[in-house]
mmCIF file of N, CA and C in Angstrom:
data_model
loop_
_atom_site.group_PDB
_atom_site.id
_atom_site.type_symbol
_atom_site.label_atom_id
_atom_site.label_comp_id
_atom_site.label_asym_id
_atom_site.label_seq_id
_atom_site.Cartn_x
_atom_site.Cartn_y
_atom_site.Cartn_z
ATOM 1 N N GLN A 1 -32.537 4.869 18.434
ATOM 2 C CA GLN A 1 -31.183 4.494 18.741
ATOM 3 C C GLN A 1 -31.171 3.821 20.101
ATOM 4 N N GLY A 2 -30.392 2.779 20.224
ATOM 5 C CA GLY A 2 -30.326 2.084 21.490
ATOM 6 C C GLY A 2 -29.656 0.741 21.334
ATOM 7 N N ARG A 3 -29.727 -0.027 22.404
ATOM 8 C CA ARG A 3 -29.128 -1.356 22.391
ATOM 9 C C ARG A 3 -30.162 -2.346 21.875
ATOM 10 N N GLY A 4 -29.755 -3.117 20.867
ATOM 11 C CA GLY A 4 -30.697 -4.056 20.276
ATOM 12 C C GLY A 4 -30.325 -5.499 20.542
ATOM 13 N N ARG A 5 -31.348 -6.349 20.460
ATOM 14 C CA ARG A 5 -31.083 -7.790 20.575
ATOM 15 C C ARG A 5 -32.100 -8.514 19.714
ATOM 16 N N PHE A 6 -31.591 -9.521 18.985
ATOM 17 C CA PHE A 6 -32.464 -10.309 18.128
ATOM 18 C C PHE A 6 -33.366 -11.135 19.010
ATOM 19 N N THR A 7 -34.684 -11.074 18.732
ATOM 20 C CA THR A 7 -35.651 -11.828 19.527
ATOM 21 C C THR A 7 -36.323 -12.921 18.713
ATOM 22 N N GLY A 8 -36.047 -12.977 17.438
ATOM 23 C CA GLY A 8 -36.612 -13.994 16.567
ATOM 24 C C GLY A 8 -35.946 -13.945 15.211
ATOM 25 N N ARG A 9 -36.405 -14.801 14.313
ATOM 26 C CA ARG A 9 -35.810 -14.891 12.978
ATOM 27 C C ARG A 9 -35.900 -13.575 12.204
ATOM 28 N N ASN A 10 -36.971 -12.826 12.418
ATOM 29 C CA ASN A 10 -37.194 -11.577 11.698
ATOM 30 C C ASN A 10 -37.525 -10.414 12.622
ATOM 31 N N THR A 11 -37.039 -10.465 13.855
ATOM 32 C CA THR A 11 -37.337 -9.378 14.783
ATOM 33 C C THR A 11 -36.107 -9.028 15.614
ATOM 34 N N VAL A 12 -36.072 -7.772 15.983
ATOM 35 C CA VAL A 12 -35.048 -7.278 16.899
ATOM 36 C C VAL A 12 -35.764 -6.350 17.876
ATOM 37 N N GLU A 13 -35.336 -6.374 19.115
ATOM 38 C CA GLU A 13 -35.925 -5.498 20.117
ATOM 39 C C GLU A 13 -34.916 -4.413 20.458
ATOM 40 N N VAL A 14 -35.366 -3.167 20.373
ATOM 41 C CA VAL A 14 -34.520 -2.020 20.699
ATOM 42 C C VAL A 14 -35.272 -1.143 21.681
ATOM 43 N N ASN A 15 -34.725 -0.992 22.863
ATOM 44 C CA ASN A 15 -35.343 -0.173 23.915
ATOM 45 C C ASN A 15 -36.797 -0.560 24.163
ATOM 46 N N GLY A 16 -37.071 -1.861 24.185
ATOM 47 C CA GLY A 16 -38.412 -2.348 24.468
ATOM 48 C C GLY A 16 -39.353 -2.374 23.273
ATOM 49 N N LYS A 17 -38.940 -1.864 22.135
ATOM 50 C CA LYS A 17 -39.784 -1.850 20.943
ATOM 51 C C LYS A 17 -39.322 -2.952 19.995
ATOM 52 N N VAL A 18 -40.253 -3.776 19.519
ATOM 53 C CA VAL A 18 -39.936 -4.867 18.604
ATOM 54 C C VAL A 18 -40.022 -4.350 17.164
ATOM 55 N N LEU A 19 -38.933 -4.519 16.433
ATOM 56 C CA LEU A 19 -38.873 -4.115 15.031
ATOM 57 C C LEU A 19 -38.824 -5.360 14.169
ATOM 58 N N ARG A 20 -39.559 -5.361 13.057
ATOM 59 C CA ARG A 20 -39.596 -6.503 12.149
ATOM 60 C C ARG A 20 -38.822 -6.170 10.880
ATOM 61 N N PHE A 21 -38.231 -7.192 10.272
ATOM 62 C CA PHE A 21 -37.448 -7.005 9.052
ATOM 63 C C PHE A 21 -37.460 -8.280 8.237
ATOM 64 N N ARG A 22 -37.156 -8.154 6.930
ATOM 65 C CA ARG A 22 -36.976 -9.328 6.069
ATOM 66 C C ARG A 22 -35.524 -9.784 6.101
ATOM 67 N N LYS A 23 -34.610 -8.812 6.034
ATOM 68 C CA LYS A 23 -33.184 -9.103 6.088
ATOM 69 C C LYS A 23 -32.525 -8.083 7.001
ATOM 70 N N ALA A 24 -31.469 -8.505 7.688
ATOM 71 C CA ALA A 24 -30.760 -7.600 8.599
ATOM 72 C C ALA A 24 -29.287 -7.577 8.239
ATOM 73 N N VAL A 25 -28.695 -6.415 8.418
ATOM 74 C CA VAL A 25 -27.259 -6.245 8.254
ATOM 75 C C VAL A 25 -26.717 -5.749 9.578
ATOM 76 N N ILE A 26 -25.694 -6.395 10.062
ATOM 77 C CA ILE A 26 -25.044 -5.956 11.292
ATOM 78 C C ILE A 26 -23.802 -5.184 10.878
ATOM 79 N N ALA A 27 -23.858 -3.874 11.026
ATOM 80 C CA ALA A 27 -22.734 -3.007 10.655
ATOM 81 C C ALA A 27 -22.122 -2.463 11.933
ATOM 82 N N THR A 28 -21.060 -3.076 12.368
ATOM 83 C CA THR A 28 -20.460 -2.707 13.644
ATOM 84 C C THR A 28 -19.509 -1.530 13.536
ATOM 85 N N GLY A 29 -19.191 -1.118 12.314
ATOM 86 C CA GLY A 29 -18.277 0.003 12.141
ATOM 87 C C GLY A 29 -16.845 -0.436 12.286
ATOM 88 N N GLY A 30 -15.976 0.507 12.243
ATOM 89 C CA GLY A 30 -14.554 0.214 12.371
ATOM 90 C C GLY A 30 -13.792 1.491 12.603
ATOM 91 N N ARG A 31 -12.517 1.358 12.768
ATOM 92 C CA ARG A 31 -11.649 2.510 12.976
ATOM 93 C C ARG A 31 -10.695 2.638 11.813
ATOM 94 N N ALA A 32 -10.393 3.876 11.492
ATOM 95 C CA ALA A 32 -9.429 4.124 10.428
ATOM 96 C C ALA A 32 -8.042 3.675 10.887
ATOM 97 N N ALA A 33 -7.340 3.019 10.006
ATOM 98 C CA ALA A 33 -5.962 2.628 10.294
ATOM 99 C C ALA A 33 -5.069 3.828 10.026
ATOM 100 N N LEU A 34 -4.329 4.251 11.029
ATOM 101 C CA LEU A 34 -3.447 5.395 10.856
ATOM 102 C C LEU A 34 -2.088 4.913 10.361
ATOM 103 N N PRO A 35 -1.654 5.436 9.237
ATOM 104 C CA PRO A 35 -0.369 5.005 8.699
ATOM 105 C C PRO A 35 0.785 5.540 9.554
ATOM 106 N N PRO A 36 1.890 4.812 9.596
ATOM 107 C CA PRO A 36 3.041 5.252 10.400
ATOM 108 C C PRO A 36 3.842 6.337 9.671
ATOM 109 N N ILE A 37 3.301 7.540 9.656
ATOM 110 C CA ILE A 37 3.940 8.667 8.978
ATOM 111 C C ILE A 37 4.471 9.622 10.039
ATOM 112 N N PRO A 38 5.765 9.919 10.009
ATOM 113 C CA PRO A 38 6.318 10.861 10.998
ATOM 114 C C PRO A 38 5.556 12.188 10.990
ATOM 115 N N GLY A 39 5.203 12.651 12.175
ATOM 116 C CA GLY A 39 4.497 13.920 12.331
ATOM 117 C C GLY A 39 2.993 13.802 12.367
ATOM 118 N N LEU A 40 2.452 12.700 11.897
ATOM 119 C CA LEU A 40 0.993 12.561 11.854
ATOM 120 C C LEU A 40 0.384 12.594 13.250
ATOM 121 N N GLU A 41 1.054 11.952 14.195
ATOM 122 C CA GLU A 41 0.487 11.861 15.544
ATOM 123 C C GLU A 41 0.428 13.207 16.254
ATOM 124 N N THR A 42 1.211 14.203 15.829
ATOM 125 C CA THR A 42 1.193 15.511 16.480
ATOM 126 C C THR A 42 0.451 16.564 15.657
ATOM 127 N N ALA A 43 0.056 16.227 14.465
ATOM 128 C CA ALA A 43 -0.702 17.156 13.620
ATOM 129 C C ALA A 43 -2.189 16.861 13.759
ATOM 130 N N PRO A 44 -3.020 17.891 13.627
ATOM 131 C CA PRO A 44 -4.454 17.601 13.653
ATOM 132 C C PRO A 44 -4.832 16.866 12.368
ATOM 133 N N PHE A 45 -5.507 15.755 12.510
ATOM 134 C CA PHE A 45 -5.954 15.003 11.339
ATOM 135 C C PHE A 45 -7.378 14.566 11.578
ATOM 136 N N LEU A 46 -8.019 14.210 10.502
ATOM 137 C CA LEU A 46 -9.410 13.779 10.567
ATOM 138 C C LEU A 46 -9.509 12.362 10.038
ATOM 139 N N THR A 47 -10.510 11.642 10.507
ATOM 140 C CA THR A 47 -10.809 10.313 9.989
ATOM 141 C C THR A 47 -12.292 10.282 9.631
ATOM 142 N N ASN A 48 -12.740 9.177 9.086
ATOM 143 C CA ASN A 48 -14.154 9.046 8.769
ATOM 144 C C ASN A 48 -15.031 9.174 10.010
ATOM 145 N N ALA A 49 -14.465 8.979 11.191
ATOM 146 C CA ALA A 49 -15.246 9.075 12.423
ATOM 147 C C ALA A 49 -15.554 10.514 12.822
ATOM 148 N N ASN A 50 -14.691 11.476 12.448
ATOM 149 C CA ASN A 50 -14.926 12.850 12.886
ATOM 150 C C ASN A 50 -14.947 13.876 11.753
ATOM 151 N N LEU A 51 -14.785 13.446 10.524
ATOM 152 C CA LEU A 51 -14.701 14.369 9.401
ATOM 153 C C LEU A 51 -15.952 15.227 9.249
ATOM 154 N N PHE A 52 -17.113 14.658 9.498
ATOM 155 C CA PHE A 52 -18.347 15.406 9.312
ATOM 156 C C PHE A 52 -18.744 16.217 10.547
ATOM 157 N N ASN A 53 -17.857 16.284 11.530
ATOM 158 C CA ASN A 53 -18.116 17.083 12.730
ATOM 159 C C ASN A 53 -17.453 18.453 12.668
ATOM 160 N N LEU A 54 -16.849 18.802 11.548
ATOM 161 C CA LEU A 54 -16.166 20.089 11.422
ATOM 162 C C LEU A 54 -17.151 21.245 11.546
ATOM 163 N N ASP A 55 -16.680 22.350 12.119
ATOM 164 C CA ASP A 55 -17.503 23.552 12.225
ATOM 165 C C ASP A 55 -17.467 24.392 10.956
ATOM 166 N N SER A 56 -16.405 24.213 10.163
ATOM 167 C CA SER A 56 -16.285 24.964 8.917
ATOM 168 C C SER A 56 -15.663 24.073 7.851
ATOM 169 N N LEU A 57 -15.908 24.430 6.618
ATOM 170 C CA LEU A 57 -15.409 23.648 5.492
ATOM 171 C C LEU A 57 -13.937 23.951 5.267
ATOM 172 N N PRO A 58 -13.082 22.920 5.227
ATOM 173 C CA PRO A 58 -11.675 23.200 4.935
ATOM 174 C C PRO A 58 -11.528 23.607 3.468
ATOM 175 N N PRO A 59 -10.746 24.643 3.185
ATOM 176 C CA PRO A 59 -10.577 25.041 1.793
ATOM 177 C C PRO A 59 -9.837 23.974 0.979
ATOM 178 N N ARG A 60 -8.924 23.258 1.632
ATOM 179 C CA ARG A 60 -8.163 22.183 0.987
ATOM 180 C C ARG A 60 -8.160 20.968 1.900
ATOM 181 N N LEU A 61 -8.130 19.791 1.264
ATOM 182 C CA LEU A 61 -8.145 18.552 2.027
ATOM 183 C C LEU A 61 -7.308 17.513 1.295
ATOM 184 N N ALA A 62 -6.360 16.926 1.994
ATOM 185 C CA ALA A 62 -5.587 15.808 1.450
ATOM 186 C C ALA A 62 -6.139 14.540 2.073
ATOM 187 N N VAL A 63 -6.459 13.580 1.240
ATOM 188 C CA VAL A 63 -7.012 12.310 1.708
ATOM 189 C C VAL A 63 -5.961 11.235 1.473
ATOM 190 N N LEU A 64 -5.560 10.558 2.546
ATOM 191 C CA LEU A 64 -4.580 9.486 2.447
ATOM 192 C C LEU A 64 -5.306 8.177 2.239
ATOM 193 N N GLY A 65 -5.101 7.557 1.092
ATOM 194 C CA GLY A 65 -5.709 6.267 0.832
ATOM 195 C C GLY A 65 -6.585 6.269 -0.398
ATOM 196 N N ALA A 66 -6.766 5.069 -0.945
ATOM 197 C CA ALA A 66 -7.540 4.909 -2.168
ATOM 198 C C ALA A 66 -8.626 3.858 -2.014
ATOM 199 N N GLY A 67 -9.002 3.576 -0.760
ATOM 200 C CA GLY A 67 -10.082 2.630 -0.507
ATOM 201 C C GLY A 67 -11.436 3.321 -0.571
ATOM 202 N N ALA A 68 -12.472 2.541 -0.421
ATOM 203 C CA ALA A 68 -13.837 3.046 -0.580
ATOM 204 C C ALA A 68 -14.161 4.193 0.374
ATOM 205 N N VAL A 69 -13.814 4.070 1.641
ATOM 206 C CA VAL A 69 -14.161 5.115 2.605
ATOM 207 C C VAL A 69 -13.404 6.402 2.291
ATOM 208 N N ALA A 70 -12.118 6.297 1.986
ATOM 209 C CA ALA A 70 -11.322 7.486 1.657
ATOM 210 C C ALA A 70 -11.891 8.194 0.434
ATOM 211 N N LEU A 71 -12.266 7.432 -0.570
ATOM 212 C CA LEU A 71 -12.779 8.035 -1.796
ATOM 213 C C LEU A 71 -14.164 8.636 -1.592
ATOM 214 N N GLU A 72 -14.951 8.022 -0.728
ATOM 215 C CA GLU A 72 -16.257 8.593 -0.398
ATOM 216 C C GLU A 72 -16.080 9.953 0.273
ATOM 217 N N MET A 73 -15.135 10.052 1.203
ATOM 218 C CA MET A 73 -14.882 11.316 1.885
ATOM 219 C C MET A 73 -14.353 12.360 0.903
ATOM 220 N N ALA A 74 -13.463 11.935 0.004
ATOM 221 C CA ALA A 74 -12.913 12.851 -0.998
ATOM 222 C C ALA A 74 -14.023 13.409 -1.880
ATOM 223 N N HIS A 75 -14.882 12.549 -2.354
ATOM 224 C CA HIS A 75 -15.970 12.986 -3.238
ATOM 225 C C HIS A 75 -16.928 13.916 -2.506
ATOM 226 N N ALA A 76 -17.276 13.563 -1.279
ATOM 227 C CA ALA A 76 -18.214 14.389 -0.512
ATOM 228 C C ALA A 76 -17.655 15.790 -0.297
ATOM 229 N N PHE A 77 -16.399 15.893 0.120
ATOM 230 C CA PHE A 77 -15.851 17.215 0.412
ATOM 231 C C PHE A 77 -15.577 18.013 -0.850
ATOM 232 N N SER A 78 -15.348 17.353 -1.950
ATOM 233 C CA SER A 78 -15.256 18.060 -3.227
ATOM 234 C C SER A 78 -16.618 18.661 -3.570
ATOM 235 N N ALA A 79 -17.666 17.886 -3.355
ATOM 236 C CA ALA A 79 -19.021 18.380 -3.622
ATOM 237 C C ALA A 79 -19.382 19.541 -2.695
ATOM 238 N N PHE A 80 -18.867 19.523 -1.466
ATOM 239 C CA PHE A 80 -19.121 20.622 -0.526
ATOM 240 C C PHE A 80 -18.385 21.890 -0.932
ATOM 241 N N GLY A 81 -17.288 21.738 -1.725
ATOM 242 C CA GLY A 81 -16.541 22.905 -2.172
ATOM 243 C C GLY A 81 -15.080 22.930 -1.795
ATOM 244 N N SER A 82 -14.589 21.917 -1.099
ATOM 245 C CA SER A 82 -13.165 21.861 -0.764
ATOM 246 C C SER A 82 -12.351 21.448 -1.983
ATOM 247 N N GLU A 83 -11.115 21.916 -2.054
ATOM 248 C CA GLU A 83 -10.168 21.455 -3.070
ATOM 249 C C GLU A 83 -9.538 20.182 -2.508
ATOM 250 N N VAL A 84 -9.789 19.043 -3.140
ATOM 251 C CA VAL A 84 -9.410 17.745 -2.575
ATOM 252 C C VAL A 84 -8.347 17.068 -3.435
ATOM 253 N N THR A 85 -7.332 16.540 -2.744
ATOM 254 C CA THR A 85 -6.299 15.735 -3.384
ATOM 255 C C THR A 85 -6.244 14.387 -2.681
ATOM 256 N N VAL A 86 -6.355 13.317 -3.448
ATOM 257 C CA VAL A 86 -6.237 11.957 -2.920
ATOM 258 C C VAL A 86 -4.807 11.482 -3.156
ATOM 259 N N LEU A 87 -4.179 10.983 -2.118
ATOM 260 C CA LEU A 87 -2.834 10.433 -2.211
ATOM 261 C C LEU A 87 -2.943 8.910 -2.141
ATOM 262 N N ALA A 88 -2.788 8.269 -3.299
ATOM 263 C CA ALA A 88 -2.945 6.817 -3.414
ATOM 264 C C ALA A 88 -1.573 6.162 -3.481
ATOM 265 N N ARG A 89 -1.321 5.207 -2.600
ATOM 266 C CA ARG A 89 -0.026 4.515 -2.610
ATOM 267 C C ARG A 89 0.158 3.650 -3.846
ATOM 268 N N SER A 90 -0.918 3.124 -4.380
ATOM 269 C CA SER A 90 -0.806 2.231 -5.541
ATOM 270 C C SER A 90 -1.057 3.007 -6.827
ATOM 271 N N GLY A 91 -1.019 2.296 -7.916
ATOM 272 C CA GLY A 91 -1.211 2.906 -9.222
ATOM 273 C C GLY A 91 -2.659 2.995 -9.645
ATOM 274 N N ARG A 92 -3.584 2.638 -8.755
ATOM 275 C CA ARG A 92 -5.005 2.722 -9.103
ATOM 276 C C ARG A 92 -5.844 2.895 -7.848
ATOM 277 N N LEU A 93 -7.084 3.294 -8.060
ATOM 278 C CA LEU A 93 -8.031 3.444 -6.956
ATOM 279 C C LEU A 93 -8.705 2.106 -6.674
ATOM 280 N N LEU A 94 -9.188 1.953 -5.460
ATOM 281 C CA LEU A 94 -9.853 0.725 -5.026
ATOM 282 C C LEU A 94 -9.002 -0.505 -5.361
ATOM 283 N N PRO A 95 -7.772 -0.562 -4.868
ATOM 284 C CA PRO A 95 -6.868 -1.651 -5.252
ATOM 285 C C PRO A 95 -7.337 -3.048 -4.853
ATOM 286 N N ARG A 96 -8.274 -3.157 -3.930
ATOM 287 C CA ARG A 96 -8.781 -4.479 -3.522
ATOM 288 C C ARG A 96 -9.968 -4.932 -4.366
ATOM 289 N N GLU A 97 -10.425 -4.047 -5.241
ATOM 290 C CA GLU A 97 -11.605 -4.342 -6.057
ATOM 291 C C GLU A 97 -11.186 -4.590 -7.504
ATOM 292 N N HIS A 98 -12.161 -4.946 -8.333
ATOM 293 C CA HIS A 98 -11.903 -5.164 -9.753
ATOM 294 C C HIS A 98 -11.369 -3.866 -10.361
ATOM 295 N N PRO A 99 -10.374 -3.933 -11.234
ATOM 296 C CA PRO A 99 -9.796 -2.714 -11.823
ATOM 297 C C PRO A 99 -10.823 -1.782 -12.473
ATOM 298 N N LYS A 100 -11.857 -2.339 -13.088
ATOM 299 C CA LYS A 100 -12.866 -1.488 -13.736
ATOM 300 C C LYS A 100 -13.637 -0.644 -12.715
ATOM 301 N N ALA A 101 -13.792 -1.155 -11.510
ATOM 302 C CA ALA A 101 -14.457 -0.379 -10.462
ATOM 303 C C ALA A 101 -13.609 0.843 -10.120
ATOM 304 N N GLY A 102 -12.310 0.634 -9.969
ATOM 305 C CA GLY A 102 -11.412 1.751 -9.692
ATOM 306 C C GLY A 102 -11.392 2.771 -10.813
ATOM 307 N N GLU A 103 -11.441 2.294 -12.042
ATOM 308 C CA GLU A 103 -11.454 3.201 -13.202
ATOM 309 C C GLU A 103 -12.733 4.041 -13.217
ATOM 310 N N ALA A 104 -13.854 3.420 -12.910
ATOM 311 C CA ALA A 104 -15.127 4.151 -12.890
ATOM 312 C C ALA A 104 -15.123 5.218 -11.795
ATOM 313 N N VAL A 105 -14.615 4.870 -10.633
ATOM 314 C CA VAL A 105 -14.553 5.843 -9.538
ATOM 315 C C VAL A 105 -13.566 6.955 -9.875
ATOM 316 N N ALA A 106 -12.432 6.615 -10.489
ATOM 317 C CA ALA A 106 -11.457 7.633 -10.890
ATOM 318 C C ALA A 106 -12.090 8.636 -11.850
ATOM 319 N N ALA A 107 -12.883 8.145 -12.787
ATOM 320 C CA ALA A 107 -13.553 9.036 -13.747
ATOM 321 C C ALA A 107 -14.535 9.956 -13.032
ATOM 322 N N ALA A 108 -15.290 9.417 -12.084
ATOM 323 C CA ALA A 108 -16.256 10.230 -11.339
ATOM 324 C C ALA A 108 -15.547 11.288 -10.501
ATOM 325 N N LEU A 109 -14.440 10.915 -9.882
ATOM 326 C CA LEU A 109 -13.692 11.881 -9.072
ATOM 327 C C LEU A 109 -13.091 12.974 -9.946
ATOM 328 N N ARG A 110 -12.567 12.586 -11.093
ATOM 329 C CA ARG A 110 -12.032 13.580 -12.041
ATOM 330 C C ARG A 110 -13.116 14.586 -12.415
ATOM 331 N N GLU A 111 -14.279 14.050 -12.742
ATOM 332 C CA GLU A 111 -15.418 14.895 -13.115
ATOM 333 C C GLU A 111 -15.803 15.834 -11.976
ATOM 334 N N ALA A 112 -15.644 15.377 -10.740
ATOM 335 C CA ALA A 112 -15.981 16.192 -9.567
ATOM 336 C C ALA A 112 -14.874 17.181 -9.207
ATOM 337 N N GLY A 113 -13.745 17.108 -9.900
ATOM 338 C CA GLY A 113 -12.657 18.046 -9.635
ATOM 339 C C GLY A 113 -11.640 17.578 -8.617
ATOM 340 N N VAL A 114 -11.701 16.318 -8.228
ATOM 341 C CA VAL A 114 -10.740 15.770 -7.268
ATOM 342 C C VAL A 114 -9.450 15.425 -7.998
ATOM 343 N N THR A 115 -8.320 15.826 -7.413
ATOM 344 C CA THR A 115 -7.007 15.481 -7.954
ATOM 345 C C THR A 115 -6.551 14.188 -7.301
ATOM 346 N N VAL A 116 -6.049 13.261 -8.100
ATOM 347 C CA VAL A 116 -5.523 11.999 -7.551
ATOM 348 C C VAL A 116 -4.048 11.908 -7.902
ATOM 349 N N ARG A 117 -3.229 11.656 -6.907
ATOM 350 C CA ARG A 117 -1.797 11.429 -7.089
ATOM 351 C C ARG A 117 -1.553 9.943 -6.842
ATOM 352 N N TYR A 118 -1.211 9.231 -7.913
ATOM 353 C CA TYR A 118 -0.970 7.786 -7.823
ATOM 354 C C TYR A 118 0.472 7.508 -7.422
ATOM 355 N N ASN A 119 0.694 6.319 -6.854
ATOM 356 C CA ASN A 119 2.025 5.888 -6.419
ATOM 357 C C ASN A 119 2.668 6.926 -5.512
ATOM 358 N N ALA A 120 1.855 7.510 -4.655
ATOM 359 C CA ALA A 120 2.321 8.579 -3.764
ATOM 360 C C ALA A 120 2.955 8.005 -2.506
ATOM 361 N N THR A 121 3.989 8.658 -2.062
ATOM 362 C CA THR A 121 4.635 8.329 -0.801
ATOM 363 C C THR A 121 4.600 9.568 0.079
ATOM 364 N N VAL A 122 4.045 9.443 1.266
ATOM 365 C CA VAL A 122 4.012 10.557 2.211
ATOM 366 C C VAL A 122 5.170 10.342 3.173
ATOM 367 N N GLU A 123 6.133 11.228 3.121
ATOM 368 C CA GLU A 123 7.335 11.083 3.951
ATOM 369 C C GLU A 123 7.127 11.601 5.364
ATOM 370 N N ARG A 124 6.357 12.694 5.486
ATOM 371 C CA ARG A 124 6.094 13.252 6.809
ATOM 372 C C ARG A 124 4.919 14.203 6.725
ATOM 373 N N VAL A 125 4.382 14.537 7.884
ATOM 374 C CA VAL A 125 3.283 15.486 7.991
ATOM 375 C C VAL A 125 3.742 16.600 8.916
ATOM 376 N N ALA A 126 3.470 17.842 8.537
ATOM 377 C CA ALA A 126 3.796 18.990 9.383
ATOM 378 C C ALA A 126 2.587 19.894 9.469
ATOM 379 N N HIS A 127 2.286 20.328 10.669
ATOM 380 C CA HIS A 127 1.167 21.240 10.899
ATOM 381 C C HIS A 127 1.740 22.648 10.969
ATOM 382 N N THR A 128 1.396 23.465 9.993
ATOM 383 C CA THR A 128 1.992 24.795 9.910
ATOM 384 C C THR A 128 1.036 25.918 10.264
ATOM 385 N N SER A 129 -0.220 25.601 10.548
ATOM 386 C CA SER A 129 -1.195 26.646 10.834
ATOM 387 C C SER A 129 -2.021 26.284 12.058
ATOM 388 N N PRO A 130 -1.431 26.478 13.256
ATOM 389 C CA PRO A 130 -2.175 26.090 14.469
ATOM 390 C C PRO A 130 -3.447 26.889 14.697
ATOM 391 N N GLU A 131 -3.628 28.000 13.991
ATOM 392 C CA GLU A 131 -4.848 28.806 14.163
ATOM 393 C C GLU A 131 -5.973 28.333 13.243
ATOM 394 N N ALA A 132 -5.748 27.284 12.471
ATOM 395 C CA ALA A 132 -6.752 26.827 11.509
ATOM 396 C C ALA A 132 -8.069 26.533 12.213
ATOM 397 N N ASP A 133 -9.128 27.148 11.733
ATOM 398 C CA ASP A 133 -10.447 26.953 12.330
ATOM 399 C C ASP A 133 -11.004 25.585 11.987
ATOM 400 N N GLY A 134 -11.716 25.002 12.936
ATOM 401 C CA GLY A 134 -12.453 23.786 12.664
ATOM 402 C C GLY A 134 -11.672 22.503 12.820
ATOM 403 N N PHE A 135 -10.382 22.578 13.085
ATOM 404 C CA PHE A 135 -9.602 21.357 13.215
ATOM 405 C C PHE A 135 -9.431 21.005 14.673
ATOM 406 N N PRO A 136 -9.394 19.707 14.980
ATOM 407 C CA PRO A 136 -9.235 19.304 16.380
ATOM 408 C C PRO A 136 -7.888 19.726 16.914
ATOM 409 N N ARG A 137 -7.821 20.026 18.163
ATOM 410 C CA ARG A 137 -6.562 20.463 18.806
ATOM 411 C C ARG A 137 -5.998 19.337 19.642
#
């Protein structure tokens, strides 16, 4: 891990070490877009950036969104043992992708025990258990 710089067509230097490759992908990451939901800013919430830093497994997890990252998190935590509900604003999963892709993912999530609520509207968020273990304060 370190700061890298391309030194040639098929090389990158990281911390003084030259690494060779055939193809490179630059994945700069991103931040989760927080929806403007009343109460969200004062409730403890998780994003893809900190979800895997929990000290304990949440027994239940609501995932806002139906994009690839949200569905990946939903599937992972279902596999870990959490009861997961996906709240999708649209009538299908992966709305930016081909409909068959969303259908395939929906089938896999169903098989994994994930509940999906389509055309969902979240009116507000309320934090009712400030003693909840593992959540950011």
